[in-house]
Coordinates of C-alpha atoms in Angstrom, one line a residue:
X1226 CA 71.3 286.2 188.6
X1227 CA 71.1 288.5 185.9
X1228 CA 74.0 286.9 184.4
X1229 CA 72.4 283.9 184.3
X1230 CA 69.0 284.8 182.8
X1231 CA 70.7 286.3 180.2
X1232 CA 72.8 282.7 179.2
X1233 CA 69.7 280.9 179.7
X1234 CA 67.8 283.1 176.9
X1235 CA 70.7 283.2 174.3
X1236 CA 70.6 279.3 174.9
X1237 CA 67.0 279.8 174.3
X1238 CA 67.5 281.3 171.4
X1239 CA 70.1 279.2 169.9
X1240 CA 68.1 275.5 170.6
X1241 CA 64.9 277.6 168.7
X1242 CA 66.9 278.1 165.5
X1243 CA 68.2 274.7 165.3
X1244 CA 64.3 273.6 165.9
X1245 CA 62.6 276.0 163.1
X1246 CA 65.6 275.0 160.7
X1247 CA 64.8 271.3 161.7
X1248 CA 61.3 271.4 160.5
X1249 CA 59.8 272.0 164.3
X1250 CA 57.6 275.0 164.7
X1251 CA 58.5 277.5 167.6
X1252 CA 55.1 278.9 169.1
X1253 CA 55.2 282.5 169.3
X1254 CA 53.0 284.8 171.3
X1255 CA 54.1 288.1 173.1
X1256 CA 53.9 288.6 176.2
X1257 CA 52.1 285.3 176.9
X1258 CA 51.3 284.4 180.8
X1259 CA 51.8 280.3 181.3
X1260 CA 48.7 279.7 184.0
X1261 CA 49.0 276.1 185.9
X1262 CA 46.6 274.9 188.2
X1263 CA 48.4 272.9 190.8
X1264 CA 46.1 272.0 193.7
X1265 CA 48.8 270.2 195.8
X1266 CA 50.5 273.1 196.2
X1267 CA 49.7 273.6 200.4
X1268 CA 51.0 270.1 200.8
X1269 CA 54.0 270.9 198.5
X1270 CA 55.0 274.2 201.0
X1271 CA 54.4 272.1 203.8
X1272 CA 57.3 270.0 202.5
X1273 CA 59.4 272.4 202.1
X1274 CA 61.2 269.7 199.5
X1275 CA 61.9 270.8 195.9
X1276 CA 60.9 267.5 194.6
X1277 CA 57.6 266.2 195.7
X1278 CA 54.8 263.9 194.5
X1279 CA 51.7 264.7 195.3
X1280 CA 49.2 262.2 196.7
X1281 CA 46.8 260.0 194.0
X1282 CA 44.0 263.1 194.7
X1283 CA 46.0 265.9 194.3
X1284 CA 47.4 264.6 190.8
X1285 CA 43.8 263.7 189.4
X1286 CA 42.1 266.7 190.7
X1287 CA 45.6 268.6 188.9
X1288 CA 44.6 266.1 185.7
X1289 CA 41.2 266.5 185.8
X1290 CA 40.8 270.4 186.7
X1291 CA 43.6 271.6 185.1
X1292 CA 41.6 273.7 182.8
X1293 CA 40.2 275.8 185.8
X1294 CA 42.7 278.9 184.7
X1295 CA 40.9 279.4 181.1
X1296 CA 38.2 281.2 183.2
X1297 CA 40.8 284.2 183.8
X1298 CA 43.5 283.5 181.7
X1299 CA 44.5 286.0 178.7
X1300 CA 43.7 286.4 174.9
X1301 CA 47.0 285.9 174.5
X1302 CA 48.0 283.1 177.1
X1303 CA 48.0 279.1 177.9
X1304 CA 47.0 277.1 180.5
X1305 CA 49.4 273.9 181.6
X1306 CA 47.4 270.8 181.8
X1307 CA 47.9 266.8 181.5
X1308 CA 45.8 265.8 178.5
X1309 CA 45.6 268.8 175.8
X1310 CA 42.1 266.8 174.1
X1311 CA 40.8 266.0 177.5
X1312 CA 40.8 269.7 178.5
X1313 CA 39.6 271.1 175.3
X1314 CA 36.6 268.9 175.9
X1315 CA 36.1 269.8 179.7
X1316 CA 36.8 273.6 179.0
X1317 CA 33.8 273.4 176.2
X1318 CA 31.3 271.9 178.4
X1319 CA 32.0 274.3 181.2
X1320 CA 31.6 277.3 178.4
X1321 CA 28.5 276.1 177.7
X1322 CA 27.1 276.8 181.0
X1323 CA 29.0 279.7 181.8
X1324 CA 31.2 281.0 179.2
X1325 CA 34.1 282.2 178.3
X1326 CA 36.7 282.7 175.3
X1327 CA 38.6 279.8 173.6
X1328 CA 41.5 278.6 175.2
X1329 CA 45.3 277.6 174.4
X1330 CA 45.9 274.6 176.5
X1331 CA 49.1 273.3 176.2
X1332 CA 51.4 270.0 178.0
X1333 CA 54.6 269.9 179.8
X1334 CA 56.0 269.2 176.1
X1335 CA 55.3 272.0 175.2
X1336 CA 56.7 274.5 177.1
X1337 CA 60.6 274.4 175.7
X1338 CA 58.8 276.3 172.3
X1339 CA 56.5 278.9 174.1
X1340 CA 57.8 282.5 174.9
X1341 CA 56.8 282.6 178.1
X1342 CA 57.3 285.8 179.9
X1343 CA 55.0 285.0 182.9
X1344 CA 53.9 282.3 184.9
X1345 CA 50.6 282.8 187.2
X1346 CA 49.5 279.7 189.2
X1347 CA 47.4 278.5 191.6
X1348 CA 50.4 278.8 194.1
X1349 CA 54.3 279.2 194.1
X1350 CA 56.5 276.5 195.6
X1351 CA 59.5 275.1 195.2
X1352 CA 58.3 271.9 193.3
X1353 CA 56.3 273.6 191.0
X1354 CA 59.3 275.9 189.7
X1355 CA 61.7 272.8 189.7
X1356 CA 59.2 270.8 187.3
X1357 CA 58.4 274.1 184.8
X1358 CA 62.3 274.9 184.7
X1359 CA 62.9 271.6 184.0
X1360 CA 60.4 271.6 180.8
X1361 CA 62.1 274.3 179.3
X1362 CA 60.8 277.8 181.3
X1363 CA 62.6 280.4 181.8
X1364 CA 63.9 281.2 185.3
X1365 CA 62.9 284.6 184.8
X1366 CA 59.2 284.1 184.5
X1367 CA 59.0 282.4 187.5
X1368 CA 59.4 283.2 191.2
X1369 CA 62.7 283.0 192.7
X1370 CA 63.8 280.5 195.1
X1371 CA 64.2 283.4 197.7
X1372 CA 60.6 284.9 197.0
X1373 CA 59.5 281.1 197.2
X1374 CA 60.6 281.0 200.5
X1375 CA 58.9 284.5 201.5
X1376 CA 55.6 282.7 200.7
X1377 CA 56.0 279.8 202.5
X1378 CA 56.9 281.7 205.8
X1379 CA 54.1 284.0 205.0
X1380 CA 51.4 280.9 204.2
X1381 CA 52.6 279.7 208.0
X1382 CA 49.3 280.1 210.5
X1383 CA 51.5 282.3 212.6
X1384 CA 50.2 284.9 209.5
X1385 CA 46.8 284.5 210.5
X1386 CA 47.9 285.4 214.1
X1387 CA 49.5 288.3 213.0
X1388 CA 46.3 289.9 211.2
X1389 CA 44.1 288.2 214.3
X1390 CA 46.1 290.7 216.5
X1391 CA 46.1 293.9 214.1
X1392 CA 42.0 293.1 214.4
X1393 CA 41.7 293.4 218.0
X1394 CA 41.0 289.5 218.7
X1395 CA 42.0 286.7 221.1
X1396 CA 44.6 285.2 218.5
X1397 CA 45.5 282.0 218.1
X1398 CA 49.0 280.4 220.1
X1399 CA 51.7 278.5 218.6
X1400 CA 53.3 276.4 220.4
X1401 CA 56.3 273.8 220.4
X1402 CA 55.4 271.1 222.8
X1403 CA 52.6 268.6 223.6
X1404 CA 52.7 269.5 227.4
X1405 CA 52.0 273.4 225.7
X1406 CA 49.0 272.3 224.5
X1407 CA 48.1 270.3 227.5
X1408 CA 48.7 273.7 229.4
X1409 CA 46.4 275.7 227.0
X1410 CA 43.5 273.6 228.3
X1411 CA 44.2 274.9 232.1
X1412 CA 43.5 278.1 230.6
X1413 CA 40.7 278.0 228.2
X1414 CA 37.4 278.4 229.2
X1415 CA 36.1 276.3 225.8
X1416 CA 35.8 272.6 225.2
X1417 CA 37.5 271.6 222.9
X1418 CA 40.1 273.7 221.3
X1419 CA 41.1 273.7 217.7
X1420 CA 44.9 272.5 217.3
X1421 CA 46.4 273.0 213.6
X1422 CA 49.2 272.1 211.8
X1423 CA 50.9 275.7 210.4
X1424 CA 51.1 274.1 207.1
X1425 CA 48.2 272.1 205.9
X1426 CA 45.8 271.5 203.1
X1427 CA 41.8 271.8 203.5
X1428 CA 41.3 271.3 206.6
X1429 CA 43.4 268.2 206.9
X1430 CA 45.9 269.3 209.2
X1431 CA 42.8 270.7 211.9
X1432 CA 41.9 268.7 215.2
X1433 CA 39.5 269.3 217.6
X1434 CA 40.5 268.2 220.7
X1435 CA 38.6 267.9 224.1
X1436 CA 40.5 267.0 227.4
X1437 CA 39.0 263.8 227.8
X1438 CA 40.1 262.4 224.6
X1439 CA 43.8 264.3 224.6
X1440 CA 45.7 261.4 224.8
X1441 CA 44.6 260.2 221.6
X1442 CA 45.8 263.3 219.9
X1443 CA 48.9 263.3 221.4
X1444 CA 50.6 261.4 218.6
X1445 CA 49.3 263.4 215.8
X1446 CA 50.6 266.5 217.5
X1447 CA 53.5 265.4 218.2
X1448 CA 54.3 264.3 214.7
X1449 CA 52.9 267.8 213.4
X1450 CA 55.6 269.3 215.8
X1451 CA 58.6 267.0 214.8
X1452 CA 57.8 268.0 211.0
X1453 CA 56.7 271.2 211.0
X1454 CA 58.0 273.0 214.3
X1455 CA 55.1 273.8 216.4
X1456 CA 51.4 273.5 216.4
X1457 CA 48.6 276.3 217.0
X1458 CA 46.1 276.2 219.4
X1459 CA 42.9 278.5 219.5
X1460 CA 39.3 277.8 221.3
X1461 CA 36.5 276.9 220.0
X1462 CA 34.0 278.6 218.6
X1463 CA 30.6 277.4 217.8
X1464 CA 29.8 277.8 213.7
X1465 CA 27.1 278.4 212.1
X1466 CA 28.2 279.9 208.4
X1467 CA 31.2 279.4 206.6
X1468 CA 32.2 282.7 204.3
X1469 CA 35.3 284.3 203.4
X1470 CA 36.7 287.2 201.2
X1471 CA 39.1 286.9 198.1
X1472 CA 41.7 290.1 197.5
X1473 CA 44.8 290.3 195.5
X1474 CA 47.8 291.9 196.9
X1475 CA 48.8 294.8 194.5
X1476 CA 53.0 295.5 193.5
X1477 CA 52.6 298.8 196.3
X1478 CA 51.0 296.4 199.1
X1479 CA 47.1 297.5 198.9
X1480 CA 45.1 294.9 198.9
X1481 CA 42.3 294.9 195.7
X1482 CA 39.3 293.5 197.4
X1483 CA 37.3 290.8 194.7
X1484 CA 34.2 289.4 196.4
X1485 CA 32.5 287.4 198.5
X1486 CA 33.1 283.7 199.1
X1487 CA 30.1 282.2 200.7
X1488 CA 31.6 277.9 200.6
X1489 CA 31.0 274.8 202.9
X1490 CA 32.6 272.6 204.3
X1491 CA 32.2 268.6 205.9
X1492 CA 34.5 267.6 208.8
X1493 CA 36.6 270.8 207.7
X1494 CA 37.2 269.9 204.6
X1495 CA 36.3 271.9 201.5
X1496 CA 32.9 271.3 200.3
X1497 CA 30.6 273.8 197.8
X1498 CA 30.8 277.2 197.0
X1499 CA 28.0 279.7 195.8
X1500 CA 28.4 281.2 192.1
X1501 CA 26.2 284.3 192.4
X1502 CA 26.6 288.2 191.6
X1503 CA 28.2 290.1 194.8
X1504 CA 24.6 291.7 195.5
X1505 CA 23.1 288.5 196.1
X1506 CA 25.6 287.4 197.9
X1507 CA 25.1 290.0 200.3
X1508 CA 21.7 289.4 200.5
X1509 CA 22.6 285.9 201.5
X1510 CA 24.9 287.0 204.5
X1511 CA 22.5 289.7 205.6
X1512 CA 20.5 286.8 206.7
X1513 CA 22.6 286.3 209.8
X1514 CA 24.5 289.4 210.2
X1515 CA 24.0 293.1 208.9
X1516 CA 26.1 293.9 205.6
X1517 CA 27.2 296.9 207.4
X1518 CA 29.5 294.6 209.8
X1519 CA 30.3 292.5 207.0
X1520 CA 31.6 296.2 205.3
X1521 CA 33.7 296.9 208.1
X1522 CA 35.5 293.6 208.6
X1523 CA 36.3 293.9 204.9
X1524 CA 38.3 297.3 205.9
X1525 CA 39.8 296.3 208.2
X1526 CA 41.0 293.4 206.8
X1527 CA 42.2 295.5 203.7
X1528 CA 44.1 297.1 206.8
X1529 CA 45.5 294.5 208.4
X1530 CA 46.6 292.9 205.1
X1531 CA 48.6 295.8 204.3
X1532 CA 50.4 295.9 207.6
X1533 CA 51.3 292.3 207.7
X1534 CA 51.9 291.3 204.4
X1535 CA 52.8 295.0 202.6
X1536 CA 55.2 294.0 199.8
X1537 CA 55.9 290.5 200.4
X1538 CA 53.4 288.9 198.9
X1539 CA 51.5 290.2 195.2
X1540 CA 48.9 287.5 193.6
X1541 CA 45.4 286.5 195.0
X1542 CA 44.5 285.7 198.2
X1543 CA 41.4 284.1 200.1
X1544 CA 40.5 285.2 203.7
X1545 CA 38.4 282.8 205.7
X1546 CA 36.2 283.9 207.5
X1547 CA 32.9 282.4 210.0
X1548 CA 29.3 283.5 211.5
X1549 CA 29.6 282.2 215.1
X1550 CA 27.2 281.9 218.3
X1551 CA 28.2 283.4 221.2
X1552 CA 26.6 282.7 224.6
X1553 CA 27.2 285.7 226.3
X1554 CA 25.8 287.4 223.2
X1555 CA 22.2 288.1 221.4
X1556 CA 22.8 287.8 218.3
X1557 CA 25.6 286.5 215.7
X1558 CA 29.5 287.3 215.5
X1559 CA 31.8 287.8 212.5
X1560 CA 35.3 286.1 213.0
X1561 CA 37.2 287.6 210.3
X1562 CA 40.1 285.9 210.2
X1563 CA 40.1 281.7 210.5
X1564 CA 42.7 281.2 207.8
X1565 CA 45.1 283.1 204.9
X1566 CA 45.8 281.3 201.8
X1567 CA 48.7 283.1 199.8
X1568 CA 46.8 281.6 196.8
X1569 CA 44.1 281.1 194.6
X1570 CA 40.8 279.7 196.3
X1571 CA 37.8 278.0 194.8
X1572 CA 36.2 281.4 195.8
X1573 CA 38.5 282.9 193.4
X1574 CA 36.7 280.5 190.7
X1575 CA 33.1 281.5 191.6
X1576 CA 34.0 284.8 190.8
X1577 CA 36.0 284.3 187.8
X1578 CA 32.3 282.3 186.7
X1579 CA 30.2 284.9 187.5
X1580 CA 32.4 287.6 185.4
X1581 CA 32.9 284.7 182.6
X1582 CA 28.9 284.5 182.6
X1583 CA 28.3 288.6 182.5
X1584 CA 30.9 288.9 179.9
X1585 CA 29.2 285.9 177.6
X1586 CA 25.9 288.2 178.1
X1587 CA 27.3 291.5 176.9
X1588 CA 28.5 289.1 173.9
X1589 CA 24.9 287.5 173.3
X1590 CA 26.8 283.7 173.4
X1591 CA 25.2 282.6 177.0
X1592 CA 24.1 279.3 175.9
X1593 CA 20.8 278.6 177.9
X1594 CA 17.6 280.2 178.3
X1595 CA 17.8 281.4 181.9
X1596 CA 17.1 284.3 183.6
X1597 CA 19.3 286.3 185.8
X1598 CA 17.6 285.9 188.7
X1599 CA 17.8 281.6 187.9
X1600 CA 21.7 281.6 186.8
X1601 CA 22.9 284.0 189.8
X1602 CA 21.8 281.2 192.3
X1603 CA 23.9 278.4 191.1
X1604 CA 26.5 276.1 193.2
X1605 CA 29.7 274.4 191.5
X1606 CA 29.5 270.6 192.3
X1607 CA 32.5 268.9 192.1
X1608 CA 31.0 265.2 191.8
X1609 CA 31.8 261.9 190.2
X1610 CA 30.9 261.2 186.6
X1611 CA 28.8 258.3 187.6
X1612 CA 25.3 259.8 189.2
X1613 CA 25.1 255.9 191.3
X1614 CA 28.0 257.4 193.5
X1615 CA 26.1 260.4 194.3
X1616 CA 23.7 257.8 196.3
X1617 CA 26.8 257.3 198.6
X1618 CA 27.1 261.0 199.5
X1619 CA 25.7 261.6 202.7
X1620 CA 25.0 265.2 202.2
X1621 CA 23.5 267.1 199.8
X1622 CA 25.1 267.0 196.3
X1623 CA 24.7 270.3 195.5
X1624 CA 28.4 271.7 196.9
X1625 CA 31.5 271.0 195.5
X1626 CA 32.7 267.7 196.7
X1627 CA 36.5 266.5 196.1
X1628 CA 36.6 262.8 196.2
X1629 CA 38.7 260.1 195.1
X1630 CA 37.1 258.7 192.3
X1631 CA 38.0 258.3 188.6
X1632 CA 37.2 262.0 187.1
X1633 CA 36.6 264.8 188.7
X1634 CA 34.5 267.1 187.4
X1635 CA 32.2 270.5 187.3
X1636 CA 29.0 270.2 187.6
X1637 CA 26.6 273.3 188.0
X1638 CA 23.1 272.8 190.1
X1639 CA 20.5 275.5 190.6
X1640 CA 19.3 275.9 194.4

């Protein structure tokens, strides 16, 4: 391997001086980190191909929101998107309500005449390193194919079981059978139970399934099995708040606690999430549970993190988390661990707003007369760039909202 790096940066080399003594400028920036958004990457691992297309909403949510990393990237790095202009001009209105630093956004033509050292995107897979080697990056600043393969085994559910049963809980079961699941009912108290694919994407690859309607499942799960391997099978629980914690997993296996993620979701898919100062956020979960619970979850998470993942995973991380009913129970419970994803989240995004916003301040360029109090409470809305649409939504248009339309696009709301 090393070998091999080192041929692939003297060719480097050698294709650069034939392009500066052509008359084609080589960009040059040390150190620089290459970020790239790439959305479609839980559907890419649960390929497990090294070529994949994405479906018609993963590529125009990539196209569209491929700015995104500008809120965290570097003085000194570039963000991959589709249309250089169209991201200039979405990155500017998004500055404007939050801000931010100028950005270098740059295309997949690009990238054979950048030094890149680094890349940092939403999510490693296989597809994703195919397409940037391809364009010219070197091997060396991305993953390997073997660490590639470490994440995908470690984004499987069977993860989340694994931290389930360093927290004490009932975990989840995977299983490799229909009749499995069948049997799971005979010896679950709660109707119905939640089966999920172990590689899926927002929620898409979740069923709830009741006995009396099994049948009608049984080809989904079955297909889930043939593809995948196996399905997991937990029970129900009743919801009544959707929250989660972001972390990033450091070189020595500690896990660097971020924030809060307070998000909803429609039919389990991905919906809104709150852009607000940690504090607040607090404040907003204290309303169903003390922040003293929500204090020790977060440990223990921390904990279990460590054990289970340790050194096979460094990057961000989202932990999703719920506020459930119990009946048996006077008051509300904390189930801290619903779902892992090896990845950036959309909490990870609120949080990169809020520090984008507090930085702006300390610089004097926030570009609207608000108070804190007013721009703390603020939702991203993903919505469609023509407000008739909105008519169609049947819930309130104040979360973010993926749908297939032309553009998608950021939109901030005050509560």
């Amino acid at each position: 391997m090393f070998f091999l790096e080192n041929m692939w940066n003297l060719w480097l080399k050698i294709r650069n001086f034939a392009l500066e003594n052509s008359g084609i400028v080589k960009i040059r920036t040390a150190l620089m980190t290459l970020h790239v958004f790439n959305p479609e990457h839980d559907l890419a691992l649960a390929s497990g191909l090294s070529n994949f297309t994405a479906p018609h909403a993963g590529r125009r949510l990539r196209a569209d929101l491929g700015y995104l990393p500008a809120l965290w990237a570097g003085a000194d790095d570039c963000v991959l998107v589709e249309h250089v202009g169209q991201a200039r001009q979405a990155w500017g209105r998004l500055r404007a309500r939050v801000g931010g630093r100028p950005c270098q956004f740059v295309d997949k033509s690009q990238l054979g005449r950048l030094d890149i050292s680094r890349v940092e995107p939403w999510g490693w897979d296989m597809p994703l390193r195919s397409s940037l080697i391809r364009h010219g990056v070197s091997p060396g600043a991305c993953a390997s194919e073997a660490e590639i393969a470490d994440i995908r085994q470690c984004s499987h559910r069977r993860m989340a079981v694994r931290v389930q049963e360093c927290l004490r809980m009932v975990p989840s079961v995977e299983v490799s059978s229909v009749d499995e699941v069948a049997t799971f009912f005979s010896h679950s108290s709660s109707s119905p139970v939640v089966v999920k694919a172990p590689w899926s994407s927002s929620g898409r690859g979740v069923r709830f399934v009741d006995s009396a309607h099994f049948d009608h499942f049984r080809g989904w799960i079955a297909n889930v099995i043939r593809q995948q391997g196996s399905v997991m099978v937990e029970p129900y629980r009743p919801k009544v708040k959707d929250f989660g914690m972001e972390f990033e997993m450091q070189p020595d296996g500690m896990a660097n606690y971020l924030g809060l993620s307070l998000f909803t979701t429609h039919n389990g898919a991905y919906a809104g999430n709150v852009i607000a100062s940690e504090d607040d956020k607090r404040d907003m979960i204290s309303r169903y549970v003390p922040v003293s619970s929500v204090d020790i979850v977060r440990a223990k998470v921390m904990d279990a993190l460590r054990e289970v993942l340790g050194r096979r995973y460094v990057g961000p991380l989202g932990v999703d988390m719920m506020i459930v009913s119990h009946p048996s129970v006077d008051g509300l419970l904390i189930h801290p661990c619903v779902e892992i994803n090896l990845r950036r989240t959309m909490g990870h995004v609120a949080i990169a707003m809020v520090n984008a916003h507090s930085r702006s301040e300390e610089c004097g360029v926030w570009s609207e007369n608000t108070s804190a109090a007013e721009s703390a409470l603020e939702h991203i809305s993903l919505l469609p760039p023509h407000s008739s649409l909105l008519e169609k939504v049947s819930f309130p248009p104040r979360e973010m909202q993926i749908t297939l339309s032309d553009k998608y696009r950021i939109h901030i709301n005050r509560l």
